[in-house]
XYZ file of C-alpha atoms in Angstrom:
685
model
C 25.933 28.239 -37.049
C 27.990 25.824 -34.788
C 26.325 22.788 -33.227
C 26.989 24.344 -29.832
C 25.227 27.473 -30.753
C 22.251 25.391 -31.956
C 22.233 23.675 -28.596
C 22.351 27.059 -26.774
C 19.422 28.327 -28.828
C 17.386 25.202 -28.052
C 18.170 25.603 -24.340
C 16.930 29.164 -24.528
C 13.708 28.077 -26.283
C 13.001 25.547 -23.483
C 13.401 28.452 -20.926
C 10.980 30.811 -22.823
C 8.583 32.162 -20.174
C 5.444 31.374 -22.154
C 3.250 31.508 -18.889
C 3.896 35.269 -18.627
C 3.321 36.774 -22.142
C 1.690 40.099 -20.833
C -0.709 39.728 -23.734
C -3.924 37.741 -24.626
C -5.708 36.594 -27.755
C -8.391 38.963 -28.951
C -11.331 36.636 -28.418
C -12.185 38.252 -25.120
C -10.815 40.539 -22.536
C -8.849 40.088 -19.290
C -9.174 42.145 -16.115
C -6.731 41.756 -13.169
C -8.427 42.651 -9.801
C -6.722 43.742 -6.542
C -7.837 40.934 -4.112
C -8.696 43.242 -1.115
C -10.386 46.214 -2.832
C -11.697 44.393 -5.998
C -10.332 47.467 -7.914
C -8.971 46.929 -11.427
C -5.111 46.698 -11.486
C -4.685 45.686 -15.196
C -6.764 45.355 -18.220
C -6.318 44.110 -21.715
C -5.988 46.890 -24.273
C -9.168 45.778 -26.179
C -11.728 46.596 -23.386
C -13.198 49.348 -25.579
C -14.107 46.830 -28.320
C -16.026 44.699 -25.779
C -17.215 47.164 -22.986
C -16.927 50.532 -24.802
C -14.412 51.741 -22.221
C -10.695 52.343 -22.714
C -8.434 50.229 -20.562
C -6.761 53.271 -19.004
C -10.097 54.561 -17.838
C -10.892 51.200 -16.131
C -7.844 51.205 -13.971
C -8.746 51.628 -10.263
C -12.483 50.950 -11.069
C -14.399 48.855 -8.530
C -15.285 45.771 -10.585
C -18.885 45.252 -9.104
C -19.633 48.894 -10.055
C -18.776 47.981 -13.666
C -20.273 44.560 -14.067
C -22.846 44.364 -11.277
C -23.182 43.409 -7.628
C -23.226 39.671 -8.414
C -19.563 40.053 -8.854
C -18.946 40.196 -5.098
C -19.911 36.620 -4.280
C -18.056 35.452 -7.427
C -14.835 37.073 -6.384
C -15.227 35.931 -2.787
C -15.744 32.387 -4.036
C -12.563 32.571 -6.139
C -10.511 33.821 -3.140
C -11.961 30.960 -0.953
C -10.137 28.434 -3.100
C -6.415 27.853 -3.022
C -4.143 29.936 -5.300
C -4.278 28.765 -8.878
C -7.355 26.627 -8.232
C -9.019 25.666 -11.489
C -11.232 28.663 -12.431
C -14.764 29.502 -11.525
C -17.386 30.345 -14.187
C -20.157 33.025 -14.002
C -22.638 33.970 -16.937
C -23.557 37.662 -16.972
C -25.191 40.266 -19.123
C -23.590 43.535 -19.847
C -25.245 46.305 -22.096
C -27.607 43.617 -23.490
C -24.816 41.322 -24.444
C -24.212 37.924 -22.774
C -20.798 36.996 -21.502
C -19.284 34.359 -19.384
C -16.645 35.128 -16.790
C -13.797 32.814 -15.852
C -11.757 33.590 -12.831
C -9.047 32.461 -10.540
C -6.354 34.119 -8.378
C -2.690 34.086 -7.731
C 0.015 36.371 -6.374
C -0.722 38.944 -9.168
C -4.307 39.352 -8.171
C -7.652 37.899 -9.332
C -7.628 37.189 -13.047
C -11.078 37.507 -14.705
C -11.482 36.550 -18.271
C -14.603 37.674 -20.168
C -15.780 35.966 -23.344
C -19.055 36.270 -25.288
C -21.761 33.633 -24.876
C -23.323 32.231 -28.001
C -26.627 33.737 -28.882
C -28.387 30.345 -28.954
C -26.802 29.103 -25.733
C -29.882 27.301 -24.677
C -29.938 25.320 -28.032
C -26.199 24.882 -27.716
C -26.627 23.408 -24.207
C -29.312 20.942 -25.498
C -27.078 19.787 -28.385
C -23.983 19.330 -26.134
C -26.001 17.313 -23.589
C -27.410 15.187 -26.470
C -23.860 14.423 -27.620
C -22.772 13.659 -24.116
C -25.658 11.219 -23.599
C -24.776 9.467 -26.927
C -21.074 9.258 -25.849
C -22.052 7.758 -22.494
C -24.016 5.131 -24.222
C -21.034 4.214 -26.575
C -18.728 4.363 -23.572
C -20.475 1.510 -21.950
C -19.990 -0.741 -24.955
C -16.107 -0.355 -25.275
C -13.167 -1.376 -23.195
C -10.466 -0.981 -25.890
C -8.301 2.112 -25.582
C -8.090 2.746 -29.370
C -11.816 2.570 -29.826
C -12.334 4.891 -26.988
C -10.040 7.530 -28.369
C -11.518 7.180 -31.891
C -14.964 7.816 -30.364
C -13.681 10.870 -28.509
C -12.045 12.322 -31.581
C -14.967 11.898 -33.818
C -17.427 13.517 -31.277
C -15.008 16.474 -30.577
C -14.705 17.146 -34.249
C -18.509 17.461 -34.525
C -18.767 19.641 -31.440
C -15.911 22.038 -32.235
C -16.435 22.369 -35.874
C -12.738 21.756 -36.631
C -11.744 19.984 -39.784
C -9.365 17.550 -38.042
C -8.988 15.935 -34.618
C -5.906 13.936 -33.698
C -4.728 12.010 -30.654
C -1.114 12.589 -29.861
C 0.720 10.168 -27.536
C 4.037 10.845 -25.904
C 6.797 8.259 -25.590
C 9.286 7.852 -22.752
C 11.446 10.586 -24.151
C 8.563 12.978 -24.877
C 8.541 12.493 -28.615
C 5.022 12.429 -29.855
C 3.060 10.217 -32.309
C -0.350 10.688 -33.985
C -2.060 7.417 -33.172
C -5.715 8.605 -34.079
C -6.773 10.975 -36.837
C -10.307 11.906 -37.547
C -10.795 14.360 -40.516
C -13.913 15.718 -42.157
C -12.501 14.781 -45.625
C -11.851 11.104 -44.400
C -8.094 11.482 -45.308
C -5.275 10.731 -42.839
C -2.615 13.301 -43.204
C -0.526 12.723 -40.116
C -1.540 9.375 -38.649
C 1.460 7.445 -37.602
C 3.734 10.416 -37.975
C 6.120 11.257 -35.143
C 7.006 14.685 -33.822
C 10.166 15.507 -31.755
C 10.092 16.417 -28.152
C 11.321 19.875 -28.955
C 8.011 20.669 -30.604
C 6.465 20.686 -27.122
C 9.265 21.741 -24.766
C 9.309 21.055 -21.164
C 7.685 24.308 -19.948
C 4.815 23.824 -22.443
C 4.263 20.293 -21.108
C 4.224 21.679 -17.620
C 1.366 24.073 -18.675
C -0.527 21.283 -20.302
C -0.475 19.402 -17.008
C -1.910 22.404 -15.136
C -4.160 24.057 -17.632
C -5.523 21.273 -19.692
C -7.249 23.348 -22.325
C -5.425 25.577 -24.872
C -7.254 27.357 -27.786
C -6.032 29.509 -30.618
C -8.986 30.750 -32.788
C -6.748 32.343 -35.391
C -3.167 31.625 -35.900
C -2.844 35.152 -37.522
C -4.114 37.088 -34.527
C -2.533 40.144 -33.243
C -1.643 39.958 -29.425
C -3.576 42.339 -27.126
C -1.177 43.726 -24.557
C -2.085 44.294 -20.969
C -2.388 47.844 -19.579
C -0.046 48.431 -17.757
C 2.260 45.794 -19.112
C 3.708 45.227 -15.659
C 1.632 43.833 -12.887
C 1.722 46.265 -9.805
C 1.926 43.364 -7.372
C 4.370 40.922 -8.914
C 5.843 42.363 -12.048
C 5.544 39.439 -14.440
C 1.863 38.222 -14.237
C 1.517 34.434 -14.229
C -1.162 33.566 -16.764
C -0.759 29.808 -16.632
C -4.551 29.082 -16.083
C -5.614 31.927 -18.464
C -7.286 30.462 -21.538
C -7.045 33.756 -23.365
C -3.222 33.760 -22.689
C -1.307 34.752 -25.811
C 1.034 31.989 -27.187
C 4.587 31.900 -28.378
C 5.159 33.629 -31.813
C 7.137 30.608 -32.714
C 4.203 28.263 -32.084
C 1.928 30.516 -34.255
C 4.398 30.343 -37.110
C 4.617 26.603 -36.469
C 0.881 26.380 -37.033
C 0.942 28.528 -40.102
C 3.696 26.462 -41.655
C 1.511 23.370 -40.841
C -1.361 24.877 -42.706
C -3.432 25.240 -39.554
C -5.552 28.369 -38.869
C -7.055 27.470 -35.532
C -6.563 24.867 -32.800
C -7.968 23.525 -29.539
C -5.679 21.261 -27.500
C -6.915 18.979 -24.624
C -4.595 17.197 -22.169
C -5.117 13.448 -21.665
C -4.137 12.805 -18.084
C -4.812 9.163 -17.150
C -3.597 8.436 -13.567
C -2.697 12.223 -13.223
C 0.149 11.915 -15.816
C 0.514 13.663 -19.139
C -0.025 10.744 -21.471
C -0.885 12.534 -24.598
C -3.256 15.291 -26.056
C -6.358 15.512 -28.149
C -5.555 18.097 -30.891
C -8.236 19.744 -32.923
C -7.058 21.686 -36.004
C -8.983 23.924 -38.300
C -8.283 25.024 -41.835
C -10.060 28.448 -41.061
C -10.157 30.606 -37.992
C -12.600 29.011 -35.551
C -13.592 30.469 -32.185
C -14.672 27.785 -29.848
C -16.820 29.373 -27.147
C -16.360 28.899 -23.396
C -19.370 26.600 -22.905
C -18.063 24.341 -25.721
C -14.552 24.388 -24.327
C -15.825 23.413 -20.839
C -17.876 20.626 -22.490
C -14.736 19.340 -24.346
C -12.718 19.527 -21.079
C -15.404 17.401 -19.266
C -15.289 14.911 -22.153
C -11.549 14.750 -22.016
C -11.445 14.133 -18.291
C -14.001 11.336 -18.822
C -11.849 9.897 -21.558
C -8.736 10.163 -19.401
C -10.401 8.276 -16.605
C -11.677 5.541 -18.917
C -8.436 5.390 -20.751
C -6.744 4.635 -17.457
C -9.253 1.710 -16.865
C -8.684 0.449 -20.410
C -4.918 0.578 -20.046
C -5.125 -1.192 -16.688
C -7.332 -3.922 -18.345
C -4.717 -4.187 -21.101
C -1.926 -4.455 -18.460
C -3.745 -6.971 -16.507
C -4.268 -9.166 -19.494
C -0.657 -8.944 -20.444
C 0.304 -9.682 -16.760
C -2.081 -12.732 -16.728
C -0.332 -14.175 -19.782
C 3.143 -13.559 -18.346
C 1.988 -14.780 -14.956
C 0.969 -18.057 -16.217
C 4.387 -18.547 -17.841
C 6.085 -17.630 -14.576
C 3.857 -19.977 -12.580
C 4.673 -22.776 -14.962
C 8.395 -22.157 -14.333
C 8.043 -21.489 -10.584
C 6.071 -24.612 -9.481
C 8.798 -27.049 -10.319
C 11.559 -24.639 -9.497
C 10.335 -24.322 -5.941
C 9.747 -28.022 -5.623
C 12.963 -29.508 -6.890
C 16.015 -29.999 -4.640
C 18.322 -29.652 -7.741
C 18.730 -25.892 -8.250
C 20.466 -26.380 -11.678
C 17.444 -28.461 -12.968
C 15.051 -25.917 -11.624
C 16.730 -23.036 -13.368
C 16.746 -24.729 -16.619
C 13.017 -23.840 -16.985
C 14.036 -20.154 -17.504
C 14.572 -20.962 -21.207
C 10.834 -21.253 -21.530
C 10.428 -17.658 -20.420
C 12.397 -16.226 -23.400
C 9.386 -15.959 -25.755
C 6.894 -14.548 -23.189
C 9.288 -11.865 -22.305
C 10.247 -11.350 -25.983
C 13.848 -11.711 -24.976
C 16.813 -13.325 -26.951
C 18.702 -14.313 -23.850
C 18.596 -14.345 -20.054
C 21.740 -14.285 -18.021
C 21.755 -15.085 -14.276
C 24.486 -15.060 -11.775
C 23.728 -16.861 -8.412
C 26.202 -17.711 -5.665
C 29.159 -17.173 -7.899
C 27.811 -19.349 -10.758
C 26.746 -18.030 -14.157
C 23.651 -19.404 -15.904
C 22.600 -18.344 -19.478
C 19.670 -19.398 -21.612
C 18.878 -18.567 -25.228
C 21.450 -16.790 -27.459
C 24.967 -17.155 -26.259
C 26.585 -14.332 -24.347
C 29.967 -13.712 -22.826
C 30.068 -13.794 -18.959
C 32.769 -11.063 -18.838
C 30.584 -8.777 -21.127
C 27.764 -9.302 -18.599
C 30.039 -8.263 -15.729
C 30.940 -5.104 -17.659
C 27.290 -4.401 -18.377
C 26.438 -4.858 -14.722
C 29.121 -2.413 -13.656
C 27.696 0.080 -16.227
C 24.124 0.086 -15.091
C 23.882 -1.077 -11.498
C 24.112 2.512 -10.180
C 21.270 3.584 -12.564
C 18.680 1.247 -10.923
C 15.279 2.755 -10.402
C 12.535 0.861 -8.412
C 14.952 -2.015 -8.192
C 15.908 -2.403 -11.808
C 17.571 -0.727 -14.792
C 16.465 -1.016 -18.393
C 16.941 0.610 -21.818
C 16.406 -0.074 -25.481
C 20.068 0.858 -26.249
C 23.260 0.173 -24.448
C 25.023 2.674 -22.218
C 27.563 4.947 -24.030
C 30.495 3.640 -22.044
C 29.509 0.048 -22.977
C 28.680 0.482 -26.758
C 30.968 -1.624 -28.953
C 31.727 -4.098 -26.249
C 28.782 -6.493 -26.913
C 28.551 -8.597 -30.113
C 24.790 -8.627 -30.738
C 23.171 -7.181 -27.489
C 21.245 -3.933 -27.706
C 18.483 -3.745 -25.062
C 18.711 -4.946 -21.503
C 16.548 -5.279 -18.381
C 18.810 -5.546 -15.313
C 17.679 -6.704 -11.951
C 19.939 -7.161 -8.933
C 18.947 -10.161 -6.910
C 20.262 -8.775 -3.630
C 20.996 -5.301 -2.297
C 24.669 -6.134 -2.158
C 26.805 -8.840 -3.603
C 27.331 -10.099 -7.167
C 23.990 -11.818 -7.849
C 21.856 -10.391 -10.625
C 19.526 -11.350 -13.681
C 19.547 -9.709 -17.092
C 17.094 -10.055 -19.853
C 18.737 -9.265 -23.270
C 17.392 -8.175 -26.594
C 18.943 -7.863 -30.088
C 18.725 -4.805 -32.251
C 15.479 -4.211 -33.951
C 15.973 -1.575 -36.784
C 13.052 0.706 -37.259
C 11.811 3.150 -39.823
C 10.224 6.132 -38.086
C 8.037 8.402 -40.117
C 8.462 12.140 -39.064
C 6.154 14.917 -39.802
C 8.923 16.923 -41.362
C 12.644 16.621 -40.595
C 12.720 16.934 -36.742
C 15.981 18.874 -36.340
C 15.388 22.452 -35.115
C 15.813 25.034 -37.739
C 17.824 28.208 -37.347
C 17.845 31.476 -39.362
C 20.114 34.459 -39.447
C 18.545 37.754 -38.179
C 19.036 41.123 -39.840
C 22.198 41.706 -37.780
C 24.897 39.614 -39.293
C 26.067 36.661 -37.028
C 22.849 36.653 -34.916
C 20.715 33.528 -35.125
C 17.363 32.537 -33.716
C 15.468 29.186 -33.784
C 12.483 28.864 -36.045
C 9.814 26.313 -36.458
C 10.379 23.886 -39.362
C 8.791 25.050 -42.619
C 7.772 21.633 -43.999
C 5.675 18.933 -42.507
C 6.060 16.558 -45.488
C 6.679 12.880 -44.541
C 10.250 12.294 -43.733
C 11.537 8.780 -42.876
C 14.321 8.040 -40.643
C 16.078 4.639 -40.254
C 16.787 4.121 -36.633
C 19.475 1.697 -35.579
C 20.996 0.711 -32.269
C 17.872 -0.015 -30.319
C 15.703 -2.964 -29.352
C 12.055 -3.381 -28.685
C 10.930 -1.236 -25.676
C 10.593 -2.806 -22.283
C 6.846 -2.188 -21.532
C 5.362 -2.000 -18.029
C 4.170 -5.526 -17.976
C 7.627 -6.821 -18.923
C 9.077 -4.838 -15.960
C 6.328 -5.995 -13.508
C 6.683 -9.623 -14.420
C 10.526 -9.535 -14.234
C 10.108 -8.308 -10.627
C 7.701 -11.150 -9.973
C 10.250 -13.555 -11.336
C 12.959 -12.028 -9.216
C 10.883 -12.574 -6.011
C 10.410 -16.171 -6.998
C 14.163 -16.714 -7.467
C 14.901 -14.908 -4.162
C 12.293 -16.980 -2.410
C 13.888 -20.118 -3.717
C 17.352 -19.023 -2.834
C 16.231 -18.332 0.767
C 14.835 -21.800 0.895
C 18.002 -23.096 -0.827
C 20.180 -21.611 1.910
C 18.099 -23.268 4.571
C 18.285 -26.623 2.656
C 21.984 -26.430 2.297
C 22.373 -25.843 6.053
C 19.745 -28.010 7.698
C 18.310 -30.279 5.011
C 14.869 -30.411 6.671
C 11.462 -28.771 6.409
C 11.662 -27.099 9.831
C 14.477 -24.846 8.630
C 12.675 -24.214 5.376
C 9.717 -23.047 7.452
C 11.941 -20.729 9.424
C 13.188 -19.113 6.181
C 9.721 -17.660 5.789
C 8.449 -17.482 9.396
C 9.368 -15.592 12.449
C 11.238 -17.725 14.861
C 9.681 -16.365 17.972
C 5.989 -16.192 17.164
C 5.752 -18.564 14.145
C 4.034 -15.882 12.147
C 4.983 -15.279 8.520
C 8.043 -12.989 8.080
C 8.851 -10.342 5.547
C 9.960 -12.721 2.894
C 6.702 -14.629 2.871
C 4.778 -11.401 3.215
C 6.211 -10.268 -0.177
C 5.229 -13.520 -1.786
C 1.738 -13.474 -0.191
C 1.128 -9.974 -1.151
C 2.317 -10.522 -4.652
C -0.146 -13.474 -4.933
C -2.842 -11.208 -3.519
C -2.094 -8.504 -6.013
C -2.012 -10.966 -8.963
C -5.453 -12.401 -7.827
C -6.828 -8.928 -7.573
C -5.741 -8.136 -10.971
C -7.268 -11.324 -12.370
C -10.581 -10.930 -10.515
C -10.694 -7.039 -10.554
C -10.799 -7.263 -6.719
C -9.286 -5.328 -3.888
C -7.554 -5.679 -0.511
C -5.755 -3.905 2.299
C -2.492 -3.863 4.099
C -2.484 -2.948 7.785
C 0.856 -1.890 9.367
C 0.711 -2.310 13.160
C 3.339 -0.806 15.439
C 2.805 -1.469 19.185
C 2.475 1.465 21.602
C 4.070 1.110 25.036
C 6.004 -2.084 24.215
C 9.606 -0.717 24.348
C 9.421 0.557 27.952
C 8.269 -2.920 29.066
C 10.989 -4.608 27.093
C 13.628 -2.262 28.405
C 12.519 -2.465 32.132
C 11.547 -6.213 32.493
C 13.820 -7.612 29.841
C 13.485 -9.621 26.598
C 12.058 -12.641 28.213
C 9.045 -10.802 29.325
C 8.857 -8.846 26.054
C 9.023 -12.133 24.032
C 6.267 -13.673 25.987
C 4.115 -10.658 25.512
C 4.752 -10.852 21.742
C 3.777 -14.475 21.631
C 0.583 -13.811 23.676
C -0.220 -10.901 21.415
C 0.363 -12.813 18.249
C -1.893 -15.640 19.441
C -4.685 -13.098 20.433
C -4.586 -11.004 17.248
C -4.413 -14.212 15.071
C -8.071 -14.947 16.124
C -9.194 -11.580 14.640
C -8.492 -12.544 10.960
C -9.944 -15.023 8.506
C -8.138 -18.200 7.382
C -7.580 -16.652 3.875
C -5.859 -13.421 5.325
C -2.209 -13.081 6.376
C -0.842 -11.935 9.766
C 2.934 -11.475 9.825
C 5.624 -10.111 12.035
C 7.992 -7.779 10.297
C 10.480 -7.687 13.212
C 10.611 -6.080 16.669
C 7.111 -4.796 17.657
C 6.017 -4.286 13.903
C 3.281 -6.494 12.441
C 1.399 -6.627 9.223
C -2.071 -7.837 8.134
C -2.977 -8.576 4.531
C -6.694 -8.925 3.979
C -8.126 -10.043 0.639
C -11.189 -11.034 -1.240
C -13.043 -7.672 -1.531
C -14.895 -6.734 -4.508
C -14.738 -2.980 -4.398
C -12.877 -0.081 -2.807
C -15.825 0.722 -0.436
C -16.102 -2.806 0.889
C -12.303 -2.909 1.379
C -12.405 0.289 3.363
C -15.110 -1.089 5.536
C -13.427 -4.437 6.008
C -10.078 -2.739 6.909
C -11.701 -0.398 9.364
C -13.610 -3.247 10.998
C -10.397 -5.206 11.402
C -8.581 -2.178 12.841
C -11.274 -1.507 15.429
C -11.327 -5.245 16.373
C -7.568 -5.256 16.872
C -7.557 -2.112 19.079
C -10.467 -3.602 21.092
C -8.609 -6.933 21.691
C -5.620 -4.948 22.956
C -7.623 -3.286 25.732
C -7.401 -6.467 27.779
C -3.949 -6.491 29.543
C -1.385 -9.275 29.193
C -0.381 -11.345 32.236
C 3.239 -12.618 32.441
C 4.852 -13.990 35.611
C 1.863 -12.729 37.641
C 2.248 -9.117 36.448
C -0.119 -7.388 34.056
C 1.087 -5.313 31.233
C -0.868 -2.945 28.885
C 0.061 -2.283 25.230
C -1.672 -0.536 22.377
C -1.160 -0.179 18.701
C -0.882 2.553 15.950
C -2.285 1.137 12.720
C -1.738 2.456 9.208
C -3.763 1.157 6.325
C -3.111 1.164 2.479
C -5.593 -0.138 0.044
C -4.688 -2.002 -3.154
C -4.667 -1.525 -5.982
C -5.809 2.058 -5.392
C -2.862 3.313 -3.191
C -0.231 1.224 -4.888
C -0.028 -1.984 -6.994
C 3.506 -3.137 -5.837
C 4.197 -4.996 -2.515
C 7.002 -2.781 -1.311
C 5.073 0.433 -2.146
C 1.959 -0.683 -0.366
C 3.888 -1.628 2.754
C 5.698 1.725 2.573
C 2.369 3.645 2.395
C 0.849 1.730 5.142
C 3.913 2.514 7.278
C 3.565 6.207 6.423
C -0.013 6.164 7.578
C 0.933 4.439 10.781
C 3.299 7.284 11.600
C 0.460 9.799 11.245
C -1.176 7.894 14.108
C 2.017 8.008 16.161
C 2.186 11.640 15.736
C -1.442 12.389 16.557
C -2.091 10.462 19.791
C -1.562 6.769 19.150
C -3.850 3.802 19.699
C -5.752 4.508 16.652
C -5.854 3.851 12.889
C -5.383 6.034 9.736
C -5.951 5.361 6.006
C -3.009 6.536 3.790
C -5.462 7.970 1.201
C -6.766 10.397 4.017
C -3.264 12.118 3.909
C -1.909 14.140 6.861
C -4.296 15.638 9.330
């Protein structure tokens, strides 16, 4: 089979419609209900096994007649939620057997899953809550991500009865690695092993984001088809949120090849992103009941939230360490009049950034620190990556394809343009770091020839034996704290360069002040706002505090400016600036961004709730102070303000993003009546 044919088959695999299998697993039954009449549109073919009635006989039946009148409020409640809202649960009794219903709706109707309840459900509930109580107690004693995940894996193994529970973490390219493994036999079969991204293709990852629980009780199950196979309303029925949904035959073969008879997979979603999964594997078939799965989902959500807190603490610790190194460079750098001497301190940042060289181009002059690099090579690298910048930078652990072979020792780079235009930039450089990666079986996709000669299909790999690959041509990865600290260093250099321009032109303190303050009002300008906001964010990280940004846009100012001229408009801006300055504390910042736009930075709060109260209090105070008219040249003028508010670090933890979100919140006020305030977190009205 040719490489292009393999690529074509992999592409087809990634497009497999696994969310519309038209079949379920046999651990329960599925009924699809017409949303207006509550009549049954489709039923899984195994209803006789559970209800004693053939699926064909159920079609058209009014569901409350079948299962009881309590189904009416249950179905109404489902329909009251948005389409594909996370399912509702209802315990019922049918013919002396206890079941739990799980329902949601989409364009194909109301999807109702029906599974048996354990006979000892009261004892089970007691055991689950006991486990949860113990877990909460242990949770209070840990702030380490690894310990948190080990605790969760151990508890979930006990609760589910599976022989093995693993934590699977995704990398930036969606390859996975087993970082935690808890097994009943105490062995570690897969810990440290990597799995290729093709094992969990894009459409499967999408389902993991939406439906965070997937269970397979028996890898040898026979799929139960729906009757009829085609949904009367939409054709292919979307079963994304259906836990009984039948899975891809390729995945079942994958499980069998792995020696796994049953599985339960739970998505880890810190900060709302698919970070990894908790994967429970059984050596024997194992049906995990709906109450236990619900419990496991609750625990995983709790773990996800605490994992985010732990990762944030880890990030803050790393940022504190890097921040100290940057501060040690920045203090003399900002103070000295000799730019070359000030920049020499960059060599002290090589170790904190785990870099082998730093290359800087400023005002047509090249500076380099650490291992020697060729300036022409840096220009070529800049040309290769400057159009790939995201969030103001470009970075990779390997060189661009069109640049490979041009550098002598360089492998990884972190590129930061220092200006939106022009030829000024900074690059952190790293050498190659050869790695040995242990895969769970050779990661390449396997292909096999079908009965018809010349026809091939993808198949899961048959062996999961340890397979080691030597990886060349890449450096250490650029972690989040490296990127955030590099942005902070860039702001320090840009601030100094702004000051340097003033010094070169005027050589006095007044012009230095003008570089960071508004010439008309004397308020801090955007340049100083970025620095102040960065300092406020750094302090909030260190002290686990919070603060707010208030974006103020004047209402009614432009007509005054247009009619009476800029002289009158400027006097109003000065009077307004003086009046509003009295509304803030000495520790806060009040700045003019330009025109009739102003910004407040308020700090020193200990929690989100106190920050919300402080921001709201200030907004009300500002609006109240603007009710008094301004008197200029014997005439009175009235202006108001639309105020948008963003809270850090909850809405964003980067200066530009915070200001942008406060600006978006301000426009909500503009569109809904003006002279008011709005929090970004409250969304659109």
